[in-house]
Amino acid sequence: MPDERKPDKRRSNAYNLFILVLTVFSLAIMAALLFPLSDATIQLLIAYDNLICVVFLFDFFFTLWRAPSRRDYFFAQHGWLDLLGSIPSFGFFKYAALLRLARISRLLRIVRILRRMDRRQLVADLVRNRGQYAAFVTVLSAFIVISLASVLVLQFESGAANANITTGGDALWWAVVTITTVGYGDTFPVTTAGRLTGVFVMFTGVGIIGALASILSSVLVPTAASDEATGETPPAETGELRAELDRIGSELTALRAMIAGTSGAPPA
């Protein structure tokens, strides 16, 4: 996350948007923990919250390392709140959820950074760094779908008598094999709400896996090979070809004038 006072326009905002959406999702998890859910669902939500804390800890140290002034980031820009909101609870600290409110500071700072750019700059950044945006959006979408589906199916199935998805591990395994369209069949929902959740995961999984395949193909296939496959000429070669054609045209014009001068006829 760039320095708020001196944003680097050359850097992509894909990472900022990734952290922004992840922060909103973490606050949604904090709100979900206030609802009367089953014990297994609560434990799964806490596990996802701790996983997000690991990401936020990386973001804190990465931002601190990249900041022009580490002291200014930690104190003036309330980086210490980022640190508080990134401490995992692991279920030992009863009131650790109160520290999650510190994540609002990270949310507001990223929003202020993005508001400094107008719509045209954001669109230009999206076009220029579309690969980064695609990668972050795909990874974030996969994580949100897996976590949301596993929490929902566990909550729906935990009350069924003949359910085989009864723990957070079962729900996570089912969500992963379903989103990848593998479907081993060892765990499956038996309730109507759980099956509707499965349909949602199946449809979204097709799009996410397709997006991952596109990103991997764009990374693995060299640019030169893609140019040869599409028949497109690189910009540098296009400029050289145009300069060569201009030079040939100038020589033809001079030759035509020379012939017209020796024959006494007006040049064509």
PDB file of C-alpha atoms in Angstrom:
ATOM      1  CA  MET A   1       0.000   0.000   0.000  1.00  0.00           C
ATOM      2  CA  PRO A   2       1.654   3.234  -1.119  1.00  0.00           C
ATOM      3  CA  ASP A   3       2.247   6.204   1.091  1.00  0.00           C
ATOM      4  CA  GLU A   4      -1.019   8.114   1.393  1.00  0.00           C
ATOM      5  CA  ARG A   5       0.629  11.506   1.055  1.00  0.00           C
ATOM      6  CA  LYS A   6       2.746  10.606  -1.995  1.00  0.00           C
ATOM      7  CA  PRO A   7       0.959   7.909  -3.964  1.00  0.00           C
ATOM      8  CA  ASP A   8       3.054   6.251  -6.627  1.00  0.00           C
ATOM      9  CA  LYS A   9       0.965   6.338  -9.765  1.00  0.00           C
ATOM     10  CA  ARG A  10       3.263   3.848 -11.452  1.00  0.00           C
ATOM     11  CA  ARG A  11       2.217   1.131  -9.022  1.00  0.00           C
ATOM     12  CA  SER A  12      -0.890  -0.883  -9.655  1.00  0.00           C
ATOM     13  CA  ASN A  13      -3.848  -0.493  -7.316  1.00  0.00           C
ATOM     14  CA  ALA A  14      -4.740  -4.176  -7.706  1.00  0.00           C
ATOM     15  CA  TYR A  15      -3.084  -5.019  -4.383  1.00  0.00           C
ATOM     16  CA  ASN A  16      -4.874  -2.146  -2.635  1.00  0.00           C
ATOM     17  CA  LEU A  17      -8.232  -3.360  -3.944  1.00  0.00           C
ATOM     18  CA  PHE A  18      -7.373  -6.902  -2.859  1.00  0.00           C
ATOM     19  CA  ILE A  19      -6.673  -5.763   0.714  1.00  0.00           C
ATOM     20  CA  LEU A  20      -9.750  -3.514   0.638  1.00  0.00           C
ATOM     21  CA  VAL A  21     -12.134  -6.349  -0.278  1.00  0.00           C
ATOM     22  CA  LEU A  22     -10.417  -8.732   2.143  1.00  0.00           C
ATOM     23  CA  THR A  23     -10.838  -6.176   4.940  1.00  0.00           C
ATOM     24  CA  VAL A  24     -14.557  -5.838   4.221  1.00  0.00           C
ATOM     25  CA  PHE A  25     -14.877  -9.628   4.165  1.00  0.00           C
ATOM     26  CA  SER A  26     -13.058  -9.907   7.507  1.00  0.00           C
ATOM     27  CA  LEU A  27     -15.451  -7.390   9.050  1.00  0.00           C
ATOM     28  CA  ALA A  28     -18.348  -9.475   7.708  1.00  0.00           C
ATOM     29  CA  ILE A  29     -16.865 -12.521   9.449  1.00  0.00           C
ATOM     30  CA  MET A  30     -16.644 -10.509  12.663  1.00  0.00           C
ATOM     31  CA  ALA A  31     -20.319  -9.608  12.330  1.00  0.00           C
ATOM     32  CA  ALA A  32     -21.252 -13.241  11.569  1.00  0.00           C
ATOM     33  CA  LEU A  33     -19.612 -14.335  14.827  1.00  0.00           C
ATOM     34  CA  LEU A  34     -22.290 -12.356  16.689  1.00  0.00           C
ATOM     35  CA  PHE A  35     -25.097 -14.568  15.336  1.00  0.00           C
ATOM     36  CA  PRO A  36     -26.326 -17.698  17.184  1.00  0.00           C
ATOM     37  CA  LEU A  37     -24.569 -20.240  14.955  1.00  0.00           C
ATOM     38  CA  SER A  38     -23.521 -23.791  15.731  1.00  0.00           C
ATOM     39  CA  ASP A  39     -20.256 -24.395  17.558  1.00  0.00           C
ATOM     40  CA  ALA A  40     -18.684 -26.034  14.499  1.00  0.00           C
ATOM     41  CA  THR A  41     -19.593 -23.029  12.335  1.00  0.00           C
ATOM     42  CA  ILE A  42     -18.180 -20.603  14.894  1.00  0.00           C
ATOM     43  CA  GLN A  43     -14.903 -22.523  14.986  1.00  0.00           C
ATOM     44  CA  LEU A  44     -14.697 -22.485  11.185  1.00  0.00           C
ATOM     45  CA  LEU A  45     -15.302 -18.726  11.100  1.00  0.00           C
ATOM     46  CA  ILE A  46     -12.545 -18.216  13.686  1.00  0.00           C
ATOM     47  CA  ALA A  47     -10.186 -20.324  11.561  1.00  0.00           C
ATOM     48  CA  TYR A  48     -10.891 -18.174   8.490  1.00  0.00           C
ATOM     49  CA  ASP A  49     -10.436 -15.027  10.566  1.00  0.00           C
ATOM     50  CA  ASN A  50      -7.031 -16.215  11.779  1.00  0.00           C
ATOM     51  CA  LEU A  51      -6.032 -17.026   8.201  1.00  0.00           C
ATOM     52  CA  ILE A  52      -6.929 -13.477   7.169  1.00  0.00           C
ATOM     53  CA  CYS A  53      -4.877 -12.213  10.118  1.00  0.00           C
ATOM     54  CA  VAL A  54      -1.817 -13.886   8.606  1.00  0.00           C
ATOM     55  CA  VAL A  55      -2.428 -12.017   5.343  1.00  0.00           C
ATOM     56  CA  PHE A  56      -2.876  -8.744   7.227  1.00  0.00           C
ATOM     57  CA  LEU A  57       0.350  -9.311   9.167  1.00  0.00           C
ATOM     58  CA  PHE A  58       2.173  -9.720   5.864  1.00  0.00           C
ATOM     59  CA  ASP A  59       0.482  -6.556   4.590  1.00  0.00           C
ATOM     60  CA  PHE A  60       1.551  -4.630   7.703  1.00  0.00           C
ATOM     61  CA  PHE A  61       5.232  -5.592   7.445  1.00  0.00           C
ATOM     62  CA  PHE A  62       5.202  -5.152   3.663  1.00  0.00           C
ATOM     63  CA  THR A  63       3.694  -1.657   3.986  1.00  0.00           C
ATOM     64  CA  LEU A  64       6.086  -0.783   6.809  1.00  0.00           C
ATOM     65  CA  TRP A  65       9.077  -1.913   4.729  1.00  0.00           C
ATOM     66  CA  ARG A  66       7.908   0.007   1.652  1.00  0.00           C
ATOM     67  CA  ALA A  67       6.903   3.209   3.464  1.00  0.00           C
ATOM     68  CA  PRO A  68       9.154   6.256   2.829  1.00  0.00           C
ATOM     69  CA  SER A  69       9.016   6.981   6.553  1.00  0.00           C
ATOM     70  CA  ARG A  70       8.338   4.000   8.813  1.00  0.00           C
ATOM     71  CA  ARG A  71       7.791   6.236  11.819  1.00  0.00           C
ATOM     72  CA  ASP A  72       5.264   8.325   9.905  1.00  0.00           C
ATOM     73  CA  TYR A  73       3.385   5.213   8.750  1.00  0.00           C
ATOM     74  CA  PHE A  74       3.317   3.627  12.206  1.00  0.00           C
ATOM     75  CA  PHE A  75       2.211   6.723  14.128  1.00  0.00           C
ATOM     76  CA  ALA A  76       0.855   9.456  11.833  1.00  0.00           C
ATOM     77  CA  GLN A  77      -0.930   7.035   9.482  1.00  0.00           C
ATOM     78  CA  HIS A  78      -2.033   4.770  12.367  1.00  0.00           C
ATOM     79  CA  GLY A  79      -0.052   1.759  11.254  1.00  0.00           C
ATOM     80  CA  TRP A  80      -0.196   0.498  14.837  1.00  0.00           C
ATOM     81  CA  LEU A  81      -3.922  -0.018  14.309  1.00  0.00           C
ATOM     82  CA  ASP A  82      -3.096  -2.238  11.330  1.00  0.00           C
ATOM     83  CA  LEU A  83      -0.889  -4.293  13.629  1.00  0.00           C
ATOM     84  CA  LEU A  84      -3.585  -4.604  16.300  1.00  0.00           C
ATOM     85  CA  GLY A  85      -6.149  -5.689  13.729  1.00  0.00           C
ATOM     86  CA  SER A  86      -3.768  -8.345  12.419  1.00  0.00           C
ATOM     87  CA  ILE A  87      -3.135 -10.245  15.671  1.00  0.00           C
ATOM     88  CA  PRO A  88      -4.633 -13.761  15.478  1.00  0.00           C
ATOM     89  CA  SER A  89      -6.707 -14.888  18.427  1.00  0.00           C
ATOM     90  CA  PHE A  90      -6.507 -18.697  18.015  1.00  0.00           C
ATOM     91  CA  GLY A  91      -9.414 -18.892  20.453  1.00  0.00           C
ATOM     92  CA  PHE A  92      -7.286 -18.102  23.516  1.00  0.00           C
ATOM     93  CA  PHE A  93      -8.201 -14.442  23.992  1.00  0.00           C
ATOM     94  CA  LYS A  94     -11.922 -14.038  24.615  1.00  0.00           C
ATOM     95  CA  TYR A  95     -12.086 -10.365  23.645  1.00  0.00           C
ATOM     96  CA  ALA A  96      -9.684 -10.548  20.710  1.00  0.00           C
ATOM     97  CA  ALA A  97     -12.593  -9.792  18.376  1.00  0.00           C
ATOM     98  CA  LEU A  98     -12.567  -6.210  19.653  1.00  0.00           C
ATOM     99  CA  LEU A  99      -9.139  -5.787  18.067  1.00  0.00           C
ATOM    100  CA  ARG A 100     -10.732  -6.483  14.677  1.00  0.00           C
ATOM    101  CA  LEU A 101     -12.347  -3.038  14.833  1.00  0.00           C
ATOM    102  CA  ALA A 102      -8.873  -1.613  14.217  1.00  0.00           C
ATOM    103  CA  ARG A 103      -9.168  -2.922  10.653  1.00  0.00           C
ATOM    104  CA  ILE A 104     -11.490  -0.029   9.905  1.00  0.00           C
ATOM    105  CA  SER A 105      -8.412   2.217   9.921  1.00  0.00           C
ATOM    106  CA  ARG A 106      -6.843   0.157   7.110  1.00  0.00           C
ATOM    107  CA  LEU A 107     -10.128   0.278   5.217  1.00  0.00           C
ATOM    108  CA  LEU A 108     -10.436   4.059   5.435  1.00  0.00           C
ATOM    109  CA  ARG A 109      -6.817   4.659   4.427  1.00  0.00           C
ATOM    110  CA  ILE A 110      -7.097   2.522   1.285  1.00  0.00           C
ATOM    111  CA  VAL A 111     -10.351   4.268   0.362  1.00  0.00           C
ATOM    112  CA  ARG A 112      -8.630   7.657   0.692  1.00  0.00           C
ATOM    113  CA  ILE A 113      -5.771   6.489  -1.532  1.00  0.00           C
ATOM    114  CA  LEU A 114      -8.145   5.274  -4.228  1.00  0.00           C
ATOM    115  CA  ARG A 115     -10.246   8.450  -4.067  1.00  0.00           C
ATOM    116  CA  ARG A 116      -7.191  10.484  -5.040  1.00  0.00           C
ATOM    117  CA  MET A 117      -7.440   8.929  -8.520  1.00  0.00           C
ATOM    118  CA  ASP A 118     -10.223   9.906 -10.888  1.00  0.00           C
ATOM    119  CA  ARG A 119     -12.178   7.431 -12.971  1.00  0.00           C
ATOM    120  CA  ARG A 120      -9.946   7.851 -16.019  1.00  0.00           C
ATOM    121  CA  GLN A 121      -6.804   7.051 -14.012  1.00  0.00           C
ATOM    122  CA  LEU A 122      -8.441   3.981 -12.483  1.00  0.00           C
ATOM    123  CA  VAL A 123      -9.501   2.695 -15.907  1.00  0.00           C
ATOM    124  CA  ALA A 124      -6.014   3.327 -17.309  1.00  0.00           C
ATOM    125  CA  ASP A 125      -4.475   1.482 -14.347  1.00  0.00           C
ATOM    126  CA  LEU A 126      -6.873  -1.415 -14.877  1.00  0.00           C
ATOM    127  CA  VAL A 127      -5.962  -1.689 -18.557  1.00  0.00           C
ATOM    128  CA  ARG A 128      -2.228  -1.318 -17.940  1.00  0.00           C
ATOM    129  CA  ASN A 129      -2.122  -3.910 -15.137  1.00  0.00           C
ATOM    130  CA  ARG A 130      -4.999  -6.153 -16.151  1.00  0.00           C
ATOM    131  CA  GLY A 131      -2.904  -9.267 -15.435  1.00  0.00           C
ATOM    132  CA  GLN A 132      -2.436  -8.298 -11.797  1.00  0.00           C
ATOM    133  CA  TYR A 133      -6.098  -7.407 -11.415  1.00  0.00           C
ATOM    134  CA  ALA A 134      -7.160 -10.725 -12.938  1.00  0.00           C
ATOM    135  CA  ALA A 135      -4.866 -12.685 -10.622  1.00  0.00           C
ATOM    136  CA  PHE A 136      -5.979 -10.890  -7.453  1.00  0.00           C
ATOM    137  CA  VAL A 137      -9.674 -11.028  -8.364  1.00  0.00           C
ATOM    138  CA  THR A 138      -9.501 -14.742  -9.168  1.00  0.00           C
ATOM    139  CA  VAL A 139      -7.666 -15.679  -5.960  1.00  0.00           C
ATOM    140  CA  LEU A 140      -9.939 -13.488  -3.855  1.00  0.00           C
ATOM    141  CA  SER A 141     -13.084 -14.843  -5.514  1.00  0.00           C
ATOM    142  CA  ALA A 142     -11.962 -18.434  -4.940  1.00  0.00           C
ATOM    143  CA  PHE A 143     -11.246 -17.747  -1.260  1.00  0.00           C
ATOM    144  CA  ILE A 144     -14.559 -15.966  -0.669  1.00  0.00           C
ATOM    145  CA  VAL A 145     -16.588 -18.660  -2.429  1.00  0.00           C
ATOM    146  CA  ILE A 146     -14.823 -21.505  -0.593  1.00  0.00           C
ATOM    147  CA  SER A 147     -15.106 -19.875   2.822  1.00  0.00           C
ATOM    148  CA  LEU A 148     -18.695 -18.727   2.338  1.00  0.00           C
ATOM    149  CA  ALA A 149     -19.838 -22.077   0.934  1.00  0.00           C
ATOM    150  CA  SER A 150     -18.136 -24.096   3.658  1.00  0.00           C
ATOM    151  CA  VAL A 151     -19.652 -21.944   6.401  1.00  0.00           C
ATOM    152  CA  LEU A 152     -23.144 -22.117   4.910  1.00  0.00           C
ATOM    153  CA  VAL A 153     -23.118 -25.844   4.208  1.00  0.00           C
ATOM    154  CA  LEU A 154     -21.766 -26.591   7.687  1.00  0.00           C
ATOM    155  CA  GLN A 155     -24.480 -24.479   9.285  1.00  0.00           C
ATOM    156  CA  PHE A 156     -27.192 -26.110   7.171  1.00  0.00           C
ATOM    157  CA  GLU A 157     -25.913 -29.660   7.603  1.00  0.00           C
ATOM    158  CA  SER A 158     -25.016 -29.512  11.289  1.00  0.00           C
ATOM    159  CA  GLY A 159     -28.680 -29.877  12.272  1.00  0.00           C
ATOM    160  CA  ALA A 160     -29.491 -32.823   9.980  1.00  0.00           C
ATOM    161  CA  ALA A 161     -29.656 -36.288  11.507  1.00  0.00           C
ATOM    162  CA  ASN A 162     -28.040 -38.135   8.583  1.00  0.00           C
ATOM    163  CA  ALA A 163     -25.491 -35.425   7.696  1.00  0.00           C
ATOM    164  CA  ASN A 164     -21.936 -36.396   6.764  1.00  0.00           C
ATOM    165  CA  ILE A 165     -20.598 -32.816   6.819  1.00  0.00           C
ATOM    166  CA  THR A 166     -20.335 -32.202  10.539  1.00  0.00           C
ATOM    167  CA  THR A 167     -16.958 -30.502  11.074  1.00  0.00           C
ATOM    168  CA  GLY A 168     -15.135 -27.515   9.640  1.00  0.00           C
ATOM    169  CA  GLY A 169     -12.631 -29.826   7.953  1.00  0.00           C
ATOM    170  CA  ASP A 170     -15.435 -31.746   6.231  1.00  0.00           C
ATOM    171  CA  ALA A 171     -17.022 -28.504   5.023  1.00  0.00           C
ATOM    172  CA  LEU A 172     -13.731 -27.114   3.733  1.00  0.00           C
ATOM    173  CA  TRP A 173     -12.897 -30.377   1.923  1.00  0.00           C
ATOM    174  CA  TRP A 174     -16.351 -30.448   0.335  1.00  0.00           C
ATOM    175  CA  ALA A 175     -16.077 -26.814  -0.792  1.00  0.00           C
ATOM    176  CA  VAL A 176     -12.650 -27.363  -2.369  1.00  0.00           C
ATOM    177  CA  VAL A 177     -13.562 -30.523  -4.295  1.00  0.00           C
ATOM    178  CA  THR A 178     -16.836 -28.937  -5.416  1.00  0.00           C
ATOM    179  CA  ILE A 179     -15.367 -25.660  -6.658  1.00  0.00           C
ATOM    180  CA  THR A 180     -12.751 -27.606  -8.638  1.00  0.00           C
ATOM    181  CA  THR A 181     -15.607 -29.690 -10.125  1.00  0.00           C
ATOM    182  CA  VAL A 182     -13.891 -32.888  -8.934  1.00  0.00           C
ATOM    183  CA  GLY A 183     -16.644 -34.099  -6.620  1.00  0.00           C
ATOM    184  CA  TYR A 184     -15.264 -37.251  -4.970  1.00  0.00           C
ATOM    185  CA  GLY A 185     -18.627 -37.944  -3.364  1.00  0.00           C
ATOM    186  CA  ASP A 186     -17.200 -38.885   0.046  1.00  0.00           C
ATOM    187  CA  THR A 187     -18.938 -35.851   1.585  1.00  0.00           C
ATOM    188  CA  PHE A 188     -22.135 -34.331   0.237  1.00  0.00           C
ATOM    189  CA  PRO A 189     -25.009 -32.192   1.523  1.00  0.00           C
ATOM    190  CA  VAL A 190     -28.301 -33.884   2.388  1.00  0.00           C
ATOM    191  CA  THR A 191     -30.435 -30.817   3.131  1.00  0.00           C
ATOM    192  CA  THR A 192     -32.141 -28.685   0.491  1.00  0.00           C
ATOM    193  CA  ALA A 193     -30.294 -25.540   1.554  1.00  0.00           C
ATOM    194  CA  GLY A 194     -26.994 -27.403   1.486  1.00  0.00           C
ATOM    195  CA  ARG A 195     -27.636 -28.701  -2.028  1.00  0.00           C
ATOM    196  CA  LEU A 196     -28.540 -25.213  -3.242  1.00  0.00           C
ATOM    197  CA  THR A 197     -25.214 -24.063  -1.810  1.00  0.00           C
ATOM    198  CA  GLY A 198     -23.545 -26.823  -3.807  1.00  0.00           C
ATOM    199  CA  VAL A 199     -25.189 -25.627  -7.020  1.00  0.00           C
ATOM    200  CA  PHE A 200     -23.873 -22.122  -6.350  1.00  0.00           C
ATOM    201  CA  VAL A 201     -20.340 -23.447  -5.806  1.00  0.00           C
ATOM    202  CA  MET A 202     -20.475 -25.547  -8.988  1.00  0.00           C
ATOM    203  CA  PHE A 203     -21.449 -22.620 -11.212  1.00  0.00           C
ATOM    204  CA  THR A 204     -18.923 -20.236  -9.703  1.00  0.00           C
ATOM    205  CA  GLY A 205     -16.232 -22.917  -9.797  1.00  0.00           C
ATOM    206  CA  VAL A 206     -16.492 -23.241 -13.576  1.00  0.00           C
ATOM    207  CA  GLY A 207     -15.777 -19.532 -14.002  1.00  0.00           C
ATOM    208  CA  ILE A 208     -12.975 -19.425 -11.414  1.00  0.00           C
ATOM    209  CA  ILE A 209     -11.152 -22.460 -12.823  1.00  0.00           C
ATOM    210  CA  GLY A 210     -11.496 -21.020 -16.322  1.00  0.00           C
ATOM    211  CA  ALA A 211     -10.032 -17.714 -15.162  1.00  0.00           C
ATOM    212  CA  LEU A 212      -7.119 -19.513 -13.480  1.00  0.00           C
ATOM    213  CA  ALA A 213      -6.423 -21.431 -16.688  1.00  0.00           C
ATOM    214  CA  SER A 214      -6.387 -18.184 -18.675  1.00  0.00           C
ATOM    215  CA  ILE A 215      -3.991 -16.516 -16.222  1.00  0.00           C
ATOM    216  CA  LEU A 216      -1.611 -19.507 -16.265  1.00  0.00           C
ATOM    217  CA  SER A 217      -1.641 -19.648 -20.054  1.00  0.00           C
ATOM    218  CA  SER A 218      -0.834 -15.928 -20.313  1.00  0.00           C
ATOM    219  CA  VAL A 219       2.060 -16.377 -17.876  1.00  0.00           C
ATOM    220  CA  LEU A 220       3.508 -19.534 -19.418  1.00  0.00           C
ATOM    221  CA  VAL A 221       3.154 -18.594 -23.097  1.00  0.00           C
ATOM    222  CA  PRO A 222       5.830 -16.035 -24.138  1.00  0.00           C
ATOM    223  CA  THR A 223       4.745 -12.797 -25.769  1.00  0.00           C
ATOM    224  CA  ALA A 224       6.715 -13.503 -28.955  1.00  0.00           C
ATOM    225  CA  ALA A 225       5.013 -16.856 -29.359  1.00  0.00           C
ATOM    226  CA  SER A 226       1.587 -15.303 -28.914  1.00  0.00           C
ATOM    227  CA  ASP A 227       2.430 -12.663 -31.532  1.00  0.00           C
ATOM    228  CA  GLU A 228       3.413 -15.358 -34.016  1.00  0.00           C
ATOM    229  CA  ALA A 229       0.248 -17.338 -33.258  1.00  0.00           C
ATOM    230  CA  THR A 230      -2.020 -14.350 -33.803  1.00  0.00           C
ATOM    231  CA  GLY A 231      -0.076 -12.974 -36.753  1.00  0.00           C
ATOM    232  CA  GLU A 232       0.365  -9.600 -35.075  1.00  0.00           C
ATOM    233  CA  THR A 233       3.525  -7.552 -35.547  1.00  0.00           C
ATOM    234  CA  PRO A 234       5.223  -6.167 -32.426  1.00  0.00           C
ATOM    235  CA  PRO A 235       5.092  -2.345 -32.112  1.00  0.00           C
ATOM    236  CA  ALA A 236       8.878  -1.994 -32.539  1.00  0.00           C
ATOM    237  CA  GLU A 237       8.881  -3.942 -35.808  1.00  0.00           C
ATOM    238  CA  THR A 238       5.861  -1.969 -37.020  1.00  0.00           C
ATOM    239  CA  GLY A 239       7.745   1.316 -36.520  1.00  0.00           C
ATOM    240  CA  GLU A 240      10.822   0.022 -38.340  1.00  0.00           C
ATOM    241  CA  LEU A 241       8.701  -1.214 -41.265  1.00  0.00           C
ATOM    242  CA  ARG A 242       6.935   2.131 -41.538  1.00  0.00           C
ATOM    243  CA  ALA A 243      10.284   3.993 -41.559  1.00  0.00           C
ATOM    244  CA  GLU A 244      11.599   1.691 -44.295  1.00  0.00           C
ATOM    245  CA  LEU A 245       8.491   2.278 -46.433  1.00  0.00           C
ATOM    246  CA  ASP A 246       8.874   6.044 -46.014  1.00  0.00           C
ATOM    247  CA  ARG A 247      12.516   5.814 -47.116  1.00  0.00           C
ATOM    248  CA  ILE A 248      11.574   3.769 -50.208  1.00  0.00           C
ATOM    249  CA  GLY A 249       8.839   6.292 -51.048  1.00  0.00           C
ATOM    250  CA  SER A 250      11.330   9.165 -50.834  1.00  0.00           C
ATOM    251  CA  GLU A 251      13.782   7.359 -53.103  1.00  0.00           C
ATOM    252  CA  LEU A 252      11.041   6.653 -55.652  1.00  0.00           C
ATOM    253  CA  THR A 253      10.039  10.307 -55.664  1.00  0.00           C
ATOM    254  CA  ALA A 254      13.656  11.395 -56.237  1.00  0.00           C
ATOM    255  CA  LEU A 255      14.101   8.794 -58.989  1.00  0.00           C
ATOM    256  CA  ARG A 256      10.915   9.911 -60.690  1.00  0.00           C
ATOM    257  CA  ALA A 257      12.099  13.550 -60.623  1.00  0.00           C
ATOM    258  CA  MET A 258      15.476  12.537 -62.065  1.00  0.00           C
ATOM    259  CA  ILE A 259      13.863  10.628 -64.967  1.00  0.00           C
ATOM    260  CA  ALA A 260      11.515  13.535 -65.696  1.00  0.00           C
ATOM    261  CA  GLY A 261      14.486  15.949 -65.752  1.00  0.00           C
ATOM    262  CA  THR A 262      16.488  13.935 -68.265  1.00  0.00           C
ATOM    263  CA  SER A 263      13.534  13.337 -70.609  1.00  0.00           C
ATOM    264  CA  GLY A 264      12.227  16.898 -70.446  1.00  0.00           C
ATOM    265  CA  ALA A 265       8.767  15.666 -69.488  1.00  0.00           C
ATOM    266  CA  PRO A 266       6.989  16.985 -66.423  1.00  0.00           C
ATOM    267  CA  PRO A 267       7.155  14.577 -63.477  1.00  0.00           C
ATOM    268  CA  ALA A 268       4.047  12.430 -62.968  1.00  0.00           C
TER     269      ALA A 268
END
